[in-house]
Amino acid sequence: MRLTGHRACGVAMALVGALAAGAPASARDSGAGAYLAARQADQRGDVEASARYFARALQDDPDDRALLEAGASALVAAGRVDEAEAAAERLAALDPSHRIVALIRAAQAFKRADFAAARALLADQPDAFHPLMLKLMQGWAAQGAGDAAAARAAFETVGDRPVLRLFGQYHLGLMLMQNGDAEGALAAFEAAQAEVTAPTSRLSTAHGGALEALGRGPEALAVYEAALAASRFGDPAMEAAIARLAAGGAAPLLVASAAEGASEALFGLAGALVGESGGRVALIHARLATHLRPSLTAAQLLVAELMDADGQPELALAAYAAVPGDDPLWTRAQIRRAAALEQLERGDAAVETLRALTARETHAAEAHIALADLLRRREAYVESAEAYGRAIEIVEAAGRADWTLFYQRGVAHERAGAWDAAEADFKRALTLSPDQPLVLNYLGYSWVEMGRNLDEAMAMIRMAVDMRPDDGYITDSLGWVHYRLGNFAEAVEWLEKAVALAPVDPVINDHLGDALWRVGRRLEAQFQWKRARSFDPEPKDLARIKRKLALGLDAVLEEEAAAAPAPHEAMGRDGG
């Protein structure tokens, strides 16, 4: 279970200082080429190259403290924990209490089932661990050593804050399930559930498993269904649990050993550290979690997502591929794989991946949504609308509805030229969620462009601006509506605000230029058009801007009026 609501700043900042410290001259002078290559790879997030070059640098200078610190960290981040242990042991000769040394030693003690060593390390170096991690690891080390009383005491004293009680009770329940005490585990899981505002997948899996072990299948089903209902577009783990229960299958232990319990603790803290320190410390904990339990696919997926977020989609692809096809998280891994392929500008492969996924997982709403989003970005609007439609069918069949799906399908319909279908979707989105500024803005702006429902349209856009006053795109819509209605002074006022909020948007600068021209501020208008030209506008818009700079707006409008009816300017600024 990931500790998503808890900011573990202490461990993040301490480890960053220790693991990412700059190297002194001795490190640079010895194996300089490998060292510099390692640092460059580290800076661009390429953990595999970083580990490879640090390992090479350590061959040239195996006792340099800075190299040992950075090398041990890089090797763990790359998943080469056994090699990292060798560097950590050499570092221990220089600094026995170093945090990376303690972390690697603790993980390796669990891996080898040397629980006495793990307990001794945790007792001797408590300051090397985050307080949450310390208690959880102490509990699992005691469990591994057969000291259930000490394990229980550790889990029950994790802390008084709700998030700490949540983790303490969750791990207590996992330990009691291992020991065959399903009644005690159920009480612990219920206490953990009391600390969350909405059901979580991992806790609900454990909670339902305890109920199943007690022969209370209908109650377990209710737990799974509640977690599924709380998810936005479905939860593969809950869907798998419901299907297994219906087929009469027994619930497996979520955590079957002390080492797996330690892996669960490392994974939980990794989730807490996401977003801290560029994700490197989170990656180290996630890698140690998968080292202790390679089958923990949730941690595998987190590793991949962290590398993806660090600008390494190629490395992420390999990590996504490690998720087995029969795992409930495989669908999510394939969606992320497609996103990585798109990032690598392999859009056709991304589409192929998602088409294959939706053909196999026909009832996975999130797969159809991912395909629809990708097709929309690739301007395949008709196909995108069809994919959104399938997602809507799946979500509604499950008794849910989501305004965003109707909004996104409406955008796809509008871009495809199917206005009646788009309008119906925007209205349905507002029925589901009446005060959504994005929908109010898009529908209101579109009506103004068509000269329809002008009073209602203006009211909708004003409401959107009131709700999102710092959104330059929505503010631009209000200014441009005033312009279209001939209220040029008001248009200038709002468009100046929009440019201040989104100063490098070419469309907003172009709009302001037109409004300034209309109120007689010709030099300022030309300045705004030049700014718009410099911000990489769409080719069609760029050509029009150049004509305005050469001839002035009046001449361009006369040209357009004399020609065939021009298409409407881009409708529905969507707030970014």
Coordinates of C-alpha atoms in Angstrom, one line a residue:
M1 CA 0.0 0.0 0.0
R2 CA 1.4 3.3 -1.1
L3 CA 1.5 6.2 1.5
T4 CA 0.3 8.7 -1.0
G5 CA -0.9 11.3 1.5
H6 CA 2.3 11.4 3.6
R7 CA 5.3 13.6 2.8
A8 CA 8.3 11.9 4.2
C9 CA 10.6 14.9 3.8
G10 CA 13.1 13.9 6.5
V11 CA 14.3 10.8 4.8
A12 CA 14.1 12.3 1.4
M13 CA 16.3 15.3 2.2
A14 CA 18.7 13.3 4.3
L15 CA 19.2 10.6 1.6
V16 CA 19.6 13.2 -1.1
G17 CA 22.4 14.8 0.7
A18 CA 24.1 11.5 1.2
L19 CA 23.4 9.8 -2.1
A20 CA 23.8 12.7 -4.5
A21 CA 26.7 14.6 -3.0
G22 CA 29.3 16.0 -5.4
A23 CA 32.6 14.3 -5.6
P24 CA 35.8 15.8 -4.4
A25 CA 38.9 16.2 -6.6
S26 CA 40.2 12.7 -5.7
A27 CA 37.1 11.1 -7.5
R28 CA 37.5 13.4 -10.5
D29 CA 41.2 12.7 -10.9
S30 CA 40.8 8.9 -10.7
G31 CA 38.7 7.3 -13.5
A32 CA 37.7 10.7 -14.6
G33 CA 36.1 9.6 -17.8
A34 CA 33.9 7.0 -16.2
Y35 CA 33.0 9.3 -13.3
L36 CA 32.0 12.2 -15.6
A37 CA 30.0 9.9 -17.8
A38 CA 28.2 8.5 -14.7
R39 CA 27.4 12.0 -13.5
Q40 CA 26.0 13.0 -16.9
A41 CA 23.9 9.9 -17.1
D42 CA 22.7 10.5 -13.6
Q43 CA 21.7 14.1 -14.4
R44 CA 19.6 13.0 -17.4
G45 CA 17.9 10.2 -15.4
D46 CA 19.6 7.3 -17.2
V47 CA 20.0 5.1 -14.1
E48 CA 21.3 2.1 -16.0
A49 CA 24.1 4.0 -17.7
S50 CA 24.8 5.8 -14.4
A51 CA 25.2 2.5 -12.6
R52 CA 27.4 1.1 -15.3
Y53 CA 29.8 4.0 -15.3
F54 CA 30.0 4.3 -11.6
A55 CA 30.8 0.6 -11.4
R56 CA 33.6 1.2 -13.9
A57 CA 34.9 4.2 -11.9
L58 CA 34.9 2.2 -8.7
Q59 CA 37.1 -0.4 -10.4
D60 CA 39.7 2.4 -10.8
D61 CA 39.3 3.8 -7.3
P62 CA 37.4 1.4 -5.1
D63 CA 37.9 3.3 -1.8
D64 CA 36.9 6.8 -2.8
R65 CA 34.0 7.8 -0.4
A66 CA 32.2 10.0 -2.8
L67 CA 32.3 7.3 -5.5
L68 CA 31.1 4.7 -3.1
E69 CA 28.2 6.9 -2.0
A70 CA 27.1 7.8 -5.5
G71 CA 27.9 4.3 -6.9
A72 CA 25.9 2.4 -4.3
S73 CA 22.9 4.7 -4.8
A74 CA 23.1 4.4 -8.6
L75 CA 23.5 0.6 -8.5
V76 CA 20.4 0.2 -6.3
A77 CA 18.4 2.6 -8.5
A78 CA 19.3 0.4 -11.5
G79 CA 18.2 -2.7 -9.6
R80 CA 21.7 -4.1 -9.2
V81 CA 21.4 -4.5 -5.4
D82 CA 23.9 -7.3 -4.9
E83 CA 26.6 -5.2 -6.6
A84 CA 25.5 -2.2 -4.5
E85 CA 26.0 -4.3 -1.4
A86 CA 29.7 -4.6 -2.2
A87 CA 30.1 -0.9 -2.6
A88 CA 28.1 -0.3 0.6
E89 CA 30.4 -2.7 2.6
R90 CA 33.4 -0.7 1.4
L91 CA 31.7 2.5 2.3
A92 CA 30.9 1.0 5.8
A93 CA 34.6 0.9 6.5
L94 CA 34.7 4.6 6.1
D95 CA 31.3 5.5 7.6
P96 CA 29.5 2.6 9.3
S97 CA 26.4 4.6 10.0
H98 CA 25.8 5.9 6.5
R99 CA 22.1 5.7 5.5
I100 CA 22.6 3.9 2.2
V101 CA 24.8 1.4 4.0
A102 CA 22.1 0.7 6.6
L103 CA 19.3 0.5 4.0
I104 CA 21.1 -2.0 1.8
R105 CA 22.3 -4.1 4.7
A106 CA 18.7 -4.2 6.1
A107 CA 17.3 -5.3 2.7
Q108 CA 19.9 -7.9 2.2
A109 CA 19.4 -9.3 5.7
F110 CA 15.7 -9.8 4.9
K111 CA 16.6 -11.3 1.5
R112 CA 18.7 -13.9 3.3
A113 CA 16.2 -14.5 6.0
D114 CA 18.8 -13.4 8.5
F115 CA 16.3 -11.8 10.9
A116 CA 18.7 -11.6 13.8
A117 CA 21.0 -9.5 11.8
A118 CA 18.1 -7.3 10.6
R119 CA 16.9 -6.8 14.2
A120 CA 20.5 -5.9 15.4
L121 CA 21.0 -3.4 12.6
L122 CA 17.6 -1.7 13.2
A123 CA 18.4 -1.5 16.9
D124 CA 21.9 -0.2 16.5
Q125 CA 21.2 2.4 13.8
P126 CA 17.7 3.7 14.3
D127 CA 18.6 7.2 13.1
A128 CA 19.5 5.8 9.6
F129 CA 15.8 5.0 8.9
H130 CA 12.7 7.1 8.6
P131 CA 10.6 6.6 11.7
L132 CA 7.8 4.9 9.8
M133 CA 10.2 2.6 8.0
L134 CA 12.0 1.8 11.2
K135 CA 8.9 0.6 13.0
L136 CA 7.6 -1.4 10.0
M137 CA 11.0 -3.1 9.4
Q138 CA 11.4 -3.8 13.1
G139 CA 8.0 -5.5 13.1
W140 CA 8.8 -7.7 10.1
A141 CA 12.2 -8.6 11.4
A142 CA 10.6 -9.7 14.7
Q143 CA 7.9 -11.7 12.8
G144 CA 10.7 -13.4 10.8
A145 CA 12.5 -14.3 14.0
G146 CA 9.3 -15.8 15.4
D147 CA 8.7 -13.1 18.0
A148 CA 5.1 -12.2 17.2
A149 CA 4.6 -10.2 20.4
A150 CA 7.5 -7.9 19.5
A151 CA 6.2 -7.6 15.9
R152 CA 2.7 -6.6 17.2
A153 CA 4.2 -4.1 19.5
A154 CA 6.2 -2.5 16.7
F155 CA 3.2 -2.2 14.4
E156 CA 1.0 -0.9 17.2
T157 CA 3.4 1.9 18.0
V158 CA 4.1 3.3 14.5
G159 CA 2.6 6.6 15.5
D160 CA -0.5 8.6 16.5
R161 CA -1.2 10.4 13.3
P162 CA -4.0 8.9 11.2
V163 CA -1.7 8.1 8.3
L164 CA 0.7 6.3 10.7
R165 CA -2.1 4.4 12.4
L166 CA -3.3 3.4 9.0
F167 CA 0.1 1.8 8.1
G168 CA 0.6 0.3 11.5
Q169 CA -2.8 -1.4 11.5
Y170 CA -2.4 -2.5 7.9
H171 CA 0.9 -4.2 8.5
L172 CA -0.4 -5.7 11.8
G173 CA -3.2 -7.3 9.9
L174 CA -0.8 -8.7 7.3
M175 CA 1.3 -10.2 10.1
L176 CA -1.7 -11.7 11.8
M177 CA -3.0 -13.3 8.6
Q178 CA 0.4 -14.9 8.2
N179 CA 0.0 -16.3 11.7
G180 CA -3.4 -17.7 11.0
D181 CA -5.3 -15.2 13.2
A182 CA -7.9 -14.0 10.7
E183 CA -10.2 -12.6 13.4
G184 CA -7.3 -10.4 14.7
A185 CA -6.3 -9.4 11.2
L186 CA -9.9 -8.4 10.4
A187 CA -10.0 -6.1 13.4
A188 CA -6.7 -4.5 12.3
F189 CA -7.9 -4.0 8.7
E190 CA -11.1 -2.5 9.9
A191 CA -9.1 -0.1 12.1
A192 CA -7.0 0.8 9.0
Q193 CA -10.1 1.3 6.9
A194 CA -11.4 3.8 9.5
E195 CA -8.4 6.0 8.8
V196 CA -9.0 6.4 5.1
T197 CA -11.6 8.7 3.4
A198 CA -12.1 6.3 0.5
P199 CA -11.3 2.6 0.0
T200 CA -7.9 1.8 -1.4
S201 CA -7.2 -1.2 -3.6
R202 CA -4.4 -2.8 -1.6
L203 CA -6.1 -2.4 1.8
S204 CA -9.4 -3.6 0.4
T205 CA -7.7 -6.7 -1.0
A206 CA -6.3 -7.5 2.4
H207 CA -9.6 -6.7 4.2
G208 CA -11.6 -8.9 1.9
G209 CA -9.1 -11.7 2.2
A210 CA -9.5 -11.8 5.9
L211 CA -13.3 -11.9 5.5
E212 CA -13.0 -14.8 3.0
A213 CA -10.7 -16.7 5.4
L214 CA -13.5 -16.5 8.0
G215 CA -16.1 -17.8 5.6
R216 CA -17.8 -14.4 5.2
G217 CA -17.8 -14.3 1.4
P218 CA -20.7 -11.9 0.9
E219 CA -19.1 -9.4 3.2
A220 CA -15.8 -9.7 1.3
L221 CA -17.7 -9.1 -1.9
A222 CA -19.2 -5.9 -0.4
V223 CA -15.6 -4.7 0.4
Y224 CA -14.4 -5.4 -3.1
E225 CA -17.5 -3.8 -4.7
A226 CA -17.1 -0.7 -2.5
A227 CA -13.5 -0.2 -3.6
L228 CA -14.5 -0.8 -7.2
A229 CA -17.2 1.8 -6.9
A230 CA -14.8 4.3 -5.4
S231 CA -12.5 4.0 -8.4
R232 CA -13.1 6.4 -11.2
F233 CA -12.9 4.0 -14.2
G234 CA -12.5 0.6 -12.6
D235 CA -9.9 -1.2 -10.5
P236 CA -8.4 -4.3 -12.1
A237 CA -7.4 -5.8 -8.7
M238 CA -10.9 -5.5 -7.4
E239 CA -12.4 -6.8 -10.6
A240 CA -10.1 -9.9 -10.4
A241 CA -11.0 -10.4 -6.7
I242 CA -14.7 -10.3 -7.5
A243 CA -14.3 -12.8 -10.4
R244 CA -12.2 -15.1 -8.3
L245 CA -14.7 -15.1 -5.5
A246 CA -17.5 -15.8 -7.9
A247 CA -15.6 -18.8 -9.3
G248 CA -15.1 -20.2 -5.8
G249 CA -11.3 -19.5 -5.6
A250 CA -9.6 -18.9 -2.3
A251 CA -8.0 -15.6 -1.6
P252 CA -4.2 -15.8 -1.5
L253 CA -2.2 -14.2 1.3
L254 CA -1.3 -10.7 0.2
V255 CA 2.0 -11.0 2.1
A256 CA 3.2 -14.6 2.8
S257 CA 6.6 -14.0 4.6
A258 CA 8.5 -11.5 6.6
A259 CA 10.6 -10.6 3.6
E260 CA 7.5 -9.9 1.6
G261 CA 6.3 -7.8 4.5
A262 CA 9.5 -5.7 4.4
S263 CA 9.0 -5.4 0.6
E264 CA 5.5 -4.1 1.3
A265 CA 6.9 -1.5 3.7
L266 CA 9.6 -0.3 1.2
F267 CA 6.9 0.0 -1.5
G268 CA 4.7 2.0 0.8
L269 CA 7.5 4.5 1.6
A270 CA 8.5 4.7 -2.1
G271 CA 4.9 5.8 -2.8
A272 CA 5.3 8.5 -0.1
L273 CA 8.5 9.8 -1.7
V274 CA 7.1 10.2 -5.2
G275 CA 7.7 13.8 -6.2
E276 CA 10.4 14.3 -3.6
S277 CA 14.0 14.8 -4.7
G278 CA 13.3 14.1 -8.4
G279 CA 12.0 10.7 -7.6
R280 CA 15.5 9.1 -7.1
V281 CA 15.0 8.2 -3.4
A282 CA 11.5 6.8 -4.2
L283 CA 13.2 4.8 -7.0
I284 CA 15.7 3.4 -4.5
H285 CA 13.0 2.2 -2.1
A286 CA 10.9 0.8 -5.0
R287 CA 13.9 -1.1 -6.3
L288 CA 14.6 -2.6 -2.9
A289 CA 11.0 -3.6 -2.7
T290 CA 11.2 -5.5 -6.0
H291 CA 14.6 -7.0 -4.9
L292 CA 12.9 -8.6 -1.9
R293 CA 9.8 -9.6 -3.9
P294 CA 10.2 -9.6 -7.6
S295 CA 6.6 -10.6 -8.0
L296 CA 5.3 -7.4 -6.5
T297 CA 4.0 -5.9 -9.7
A298 CA 2.7 -2.8 -8.1
A299 CA 6.3 -1.9 -7.2
Q300 CA 7.5 -2.9 -10.7
L301 CA 5.0 -0.5 -12.1
L302 CA 6.1 2.2 -9.8
V303 CA 9.7 1.7 -10.9
A304 CA 8.7 2.1 -14.5
E305 CA 6.6 5.2 -13.8
L306 CA 9.5 6.8 -11.9
M307 CA 11.9 6.2 -14.8
D308 CA 9.2 7.5 -17.3
A309 CA 8.8 10.7 -15.2
D310 CA 12.5 11.1 -15.1
G311 CA 12.6 11.4 -18.9
Q312 CA 13.7 7.8 -19.6
P313 CA 10.9 6.3 -21.6
E314 CA 13.2 3.7 -23.2
L315 CA 14.1 2.3 -19.7
A316 CA 10.5 2.5 -18.7
L317 CA 9.4 0.4 -21.6
A318 CA 11.5 -2.5 -20.4
A319 CA 10.1 -2.1 -16.9
Y320 CA 6.5 -2.1 -18.2
A321 CA 7.3 -5.3 -20.1
A322 CA 8.3 -7.0 -16.9
V323 CA 4.7 -7.0 -15.7
P324 CA 3.2 -10.4 -16.6
G325 CA 0.2 -10.7 -18.8
D326 CA -1.9 -12.5 -16.2
D327 CA -1.5 -9.8 -13.6
P328 CA -4.4 -7.4 -12.8
L329 CA -2.0 -4.5 -13.3
W330 CA -1.0 -5.6 -16.8
T331 CA -3.7 -3.4 -18.4
R332 CA -2.3 -0.3 -16.6
A333 CA 1.2 -1.3 -17.6
Q334 CA 0.2 -1.5 -21.3
I335 CA -1.4 2.0 -21.0
R336 CA 1.7 3.4 -19.6
R337 CA 3.8 1.6 -22.2
A338 CA 1.8 3.3 -25.0
A339 CA 2.4 6.6 -23.3
A340 CA 6.1 5.9 -23.3
L341 CA 6.0 5.0 -27.0
E342 CA 4.2 8.2 -27.8
Q343 CA 6.9 10.2 -25.9
L344 CA 9.5 8.5 -28.0
E345 CA 7.5 9.7 -31.1
R346 CA 6.5 6.2 -32.0
G347 CA 2.8 7.1 -32.2
D348 CA 1.8 4.3 -34.6
A349 CA 3.2 1.7 -32.2
A350 CA 1.4 3.4 -29.3
V351 CA -1.9 3.2 -31.2
E352 CA -1.3 -0.4 -32.1
T353 CA -0.5 -1.2 -28.4
L354 CA -3.8 0.3 -27.3
R355 CA -5.9 -1.2 -30.0
A356 CA -4.5 -4.6 -29.1
L357 CA -5.2 -3.9 -25.4
T358 CA -8.8 -2.8 -26.0
A359 CA -9.4 -5.9 -28.2
R360 CA -8.3 -8.1 -25.4
E361 CA -9.7 -6.1 -22.4
T362 CA -13.0 -5.2 -24.0
H363 CA -14.5 -4.1 -20.6
A364 CA -11.5 -2.0 -19.4
A365 CA -12.8 1.6 -19.5
E366 CA -9.3 3.0 -18.8
A367 CA -7.9 1.3 -21.8
H368 CA -10.6 2.7 -24.1
I369 CA -10.1 6.2 -22.6
A370 CA -6.3 5.9 -23.2
L371 CA -6.9 5.0 -26.8
A372 CA -9.4 7.8 -27.2
D373 CA -7.1 10.4 -25.7
L374 CA -4.2 9.2 -28.0
L375 CA -6.4 9.4 -31.1
R376 CA -7.6 12.9 -30.2
R377 CA -4.0 14.1 -29.8
R378 CA -3.2 12.6 -33.2
E379 CA -6.3 14.4 -34.6
A380 CA -8.1 11.2 -35.5
Y381 CA -11.3 12.8 -34.1
V382 CA -13.9 10.4 -35.5
E383 CA -12.1 7.4 -34.1
S384 CA -11.4 9.2 -30.9
A385 CA -15.1 9.9 -30.4
E386 CA -15.9 6.2 -31.0
A387 CA -13.4 5.1 -28.4
Y388 CA -14.8 7.6 -25.9
G389 CA -18.3 6.2 -26.6
R390 CA -17.2 2.7 -25.8
A391 CA -15.7 3.9 -22.5
I392 CA -19.0 5.7 -21.7
E393 CA -20.9 2.5 -22.3
I394 CA -18.6 0.6 -19.9
V395 CA -18.8 3.2 -17.2
E396 CA -22.5 3.6 -17.4
A397 CA -23.0 -0.2 -17.4
A398 CA -21.3 -0.2 -14.1
G399 CA -23.8 2.3 -12.7
R400 CA -21.4 5.3 -12.9
A401 CA -21.1 8.4 -15.1
D402 CA -18.3 10.8 -15.5
W403 CA -18.7 14.3 -17.0
T404 CA -15.1 14.4 -18.3
L405 CA -15.9 11.6 -20.8
F406 CA -18.8 13.4 -22.3
Y407 CA -16.7 16.6 -22.4
Q408 CA -13.8 14.9 -24.2
R409 CA -16.1 13.2 -26.6
G410 CA -17.8 16.5 -27.2
V411 CA -14.5 18.0 -28.1
A412 CA -13.7 15.2 -30.5
H413 CA -17.1 15.5 -32.1
E414 CA -16.7 19.3 -32.5
R415 CA -13.2 18.9 -34.1
A416 CA -14.7 16.3 -36.4
G417 CA -17.4 18.7 -37.5
A418 CA -20.3 16.9 -35.8
W419 CA -21.7 19.8 -33.9
D420 CA -25.0 18.4 -33.0
A421 CA -23.4 15.4 -31.3
A422 CA -20.8 17.7 -29.6
E423 CA -23.5 20.0 -28.3
A424 CA -25.4 17.0 -26.8
D425 CA -22.3 15.8 -25.1
F426 CA -21.5 19.2 -23.6
K427 CA -25.0 19.5 -22.3
R428 CA -24.8 16.0 -20.8
A429 CA -21.5 16.9 -19.1
L430 CA -23.2 20.0 -17.6
T431 CA -26.1 17.8 -16.4
L432 CA -23.7 15.6 -14.6
S433 CA -21.6 18.4 -13.2
P434 CA -23.3 21.8 -13.7
D435 CA -20.4 24.1 -12.7
Q436 CA -17.5 22.8 -14.7
P437 CA -15.7 25.9 -16.1
L438 CA -14.1 24.0 -19.0
V439 CA -17.5 22.8 -20.3
L440 CA -19.1 26.2 -19.7
N441 CA -16.3 27.9 -21.6
Y442 CA -16.3 25.5 -24.6
L443 CA -20.0 25.4 -25.1
G444 CA -20.5 29.1 -24.5
Y445 CA -17.7 30.1 -26.8
S446 CA -19.0 27.7 -29.5
W447 CA -22.5 29.2 -29.3
V448 CA -21.1 32.7 -29.8
E449 CA -19.1 31.6 -32.8
M450 CA -22.4 30.4 -34.3
G451 CA -24.4 33.4 -33.2
R452 CA -26.7 31.3 -31.1
N453 CA -27.9 31.6 -27.5
L454 CA -25.8 34.7 -27.0
D455 CA -27.1 35.8 -23.6
E456 CA -26.8 32.3 -22.2
A457 CA -23.4 31.9 -23.8
M458 CA -22.0 35.1 -22.3
A459 CA -23.4 34.1 -18.9
M460 CA -21.7 30.7 -19.1
I461 CA -18.3 32.2 -20.0
R462 CA -18.5 34.8 -17.2
M463 CA -19.3 32.0 -14.8
A464 CA -16.3 30.1 -16.0
V465 CA -14.0 33.1 -15.6
D466 CA -15.4 33.7 -12.1
M467 CA -14.5 30.1 -11.2
R468 CA -11.1 30.2 -12.8
P469 CA -9.9 33.8 -12.8
D470 CA -6.3 32.8 -13.2
D471 CA -6.9 30.7 -16.4
G472 CA -5.6 32.8 -19.3
Y473 CA -7.4 30.6 -21.9
I474 CA -10.8 31.0 -20.3
T475 CA -10.2 34.7 -19.8
D476 CA -9.2 34.9 -23.5
S477 CA -12.6 33.4 -24.4
L478 CA -14.5 36.1 -22.5
G479 CA -12.4 38.8 -24.3
W480 CA -12.8 37.2 -27.7
V481 CA -16.6 36.9 -27.2
H482 CA -16.7 40.6 -26.5
Y483 CA -14.7 41.2 -29.7
R484 CA -17.1 39.0 -31.7
L485 CA -20.1 41.0 -30.3
G486 CA -18.4 44.3 -31.2
N487 CA -17.6 45.3 -27.6
F488 CA -14.0 46.2 -28.6
A489 CA -13.1 48.2 -25.5
E490 CA -14.2 45.4 -23.2
A491 CA -12.4 43.0 -25.4
V492 CA -9.1 44.8 -24.9
E493 CA -9.6 44.9 -21.2
W494 CA -10.1 41.1 -20.9
L495 CA -7.6 40.2 -23.5
E496 CA -4.9 42.2 -21.8
K497 CA -5.7 40.2 -18.6
A498 CA -5.5 37.0 -20.6
V499 CA -2.1 37.9 -22.1
A500 CA -0.8 38.6 -18.6
L501 CA -1.9 35.2 -17.5
A502 CA -0.6 33.3 -20.6
P503 CA 2.0 35.6 -22.1
V504 CA 3.5 33.2 -24.7
D505 CA 0.3 31.9 -26.2
P506 CA 0.2 32.9 -29.9
V507 CA -3.6 32.8 -30.2
I508 CA -4.2 35.1 -27.2
N509 CA -1.6 37.6 -28.4
D510 CA -3.1 37.5 -31.9
H511 CA -6.6 38.2 -30.4
L512 CA -5.3 41.1 -28.4
G513 CA -3.7 42.6 -31.5
D514 CA -7.0 42.4 -33.4
A515 CA -8.9 44.1 -30.5
L516 CA -6.2 46.9 -30.2
W517 CA -6.5 47.5 -33.9
R518 CA -10.3 47.9 -33.6
V519 CA -9.9 50.6 -30.9
G520 CA -7.4 52.5 -33.0
R521 CA -4.2 51.5 -31.1
R522 CA -2.5 50.4 -34.4
L523 CA 1.2 50.4 -33.3
E524 CA 0.3 48.3 -30.2
A525 CA -1.7 45.9 -32.4
Q526 CA 1.3 45.4 -34.6
F527 CA 3.5 44.7 -31.6
Q528 CA 1.1 42.0 -30.4
W529 CA 0.9 40.4 -33.8
K530 CA 4.7 40.3 -33.9
R531 CA 4.7 38.6 -30.5
A532 CA 2.1 36.1 -31.7
R533 CA 4.3 35.4 -34.8
S534 CA 7.3 34.7 -32.5
F535 CA 5.4 32.1 -30.4
D536 CA 5.2 29.4 -33.1
P537 CA 1.5 29.7 -34.2
E538 CA -0.3 27.2 -36.3
P539 CA 0.6 27.5 -40.1
K540 CA -2.8 28.8 -40.9
D541 CA -2.7 31.4 -38.1
L542 CA 0.9 32.4 -39.0
A543 CA -0.1 33.2 -42.6
R544 CA -3.0 35.4 -41.4
I545 CA -0.8 37.2 -38.9
K546 CA 1.8 38.0 -41.7
R547 CA -1.0 39.4 -43.9
K548 CA -2.2 41.6 -41.0
L549 CA 1.3 42.9 -40.4
A550 CA 1.7 43.7 -44.1
L551 CA -1.7 45.1 -44.9
G552 CA -3.5 45.8 -41.6
L553 CA -6.6 44.1 -40.2
D554 CA -9.1 46.1 -42.2
A555 CA -7.6 44.9 -45.5
V556 CA -7.4 41.3 -44.4
L557 CA -11.1 41.4 -43.3
E558 CA -12.1 42.8 -46.7
E559 CA -10.1 40.1 -48.4
E560 CA -11.8 37.4 -46.3
A561 CA -15.3 38.9 -46.9
A562 CA -14.7 38.9 -50.7
A563 CA -13.5 35.3 -50.7
A564 CA -15.5 32.2 -50.1
P565 CA -16.8 31.9 -46.5
A566 CA -13.8 31.3 -44.2
P567 CA -13.9 28.6 -41.5
H568 CA -14.5 29.9 -38.0
E569 CA -11.5 30.7 -36.0
A570 CA -10.6 27.9 -33.5
M571 CA -13.5 27.4 -31.2
G572 CA -13.6 26.5 -27.6
R573 CA -10.4 27.5 -25.8
D574 CA -10.3 24.7 -23.3
G575 CA -8.3 26.2 -20.5
G576 CA -5.1 24.5 -21.4

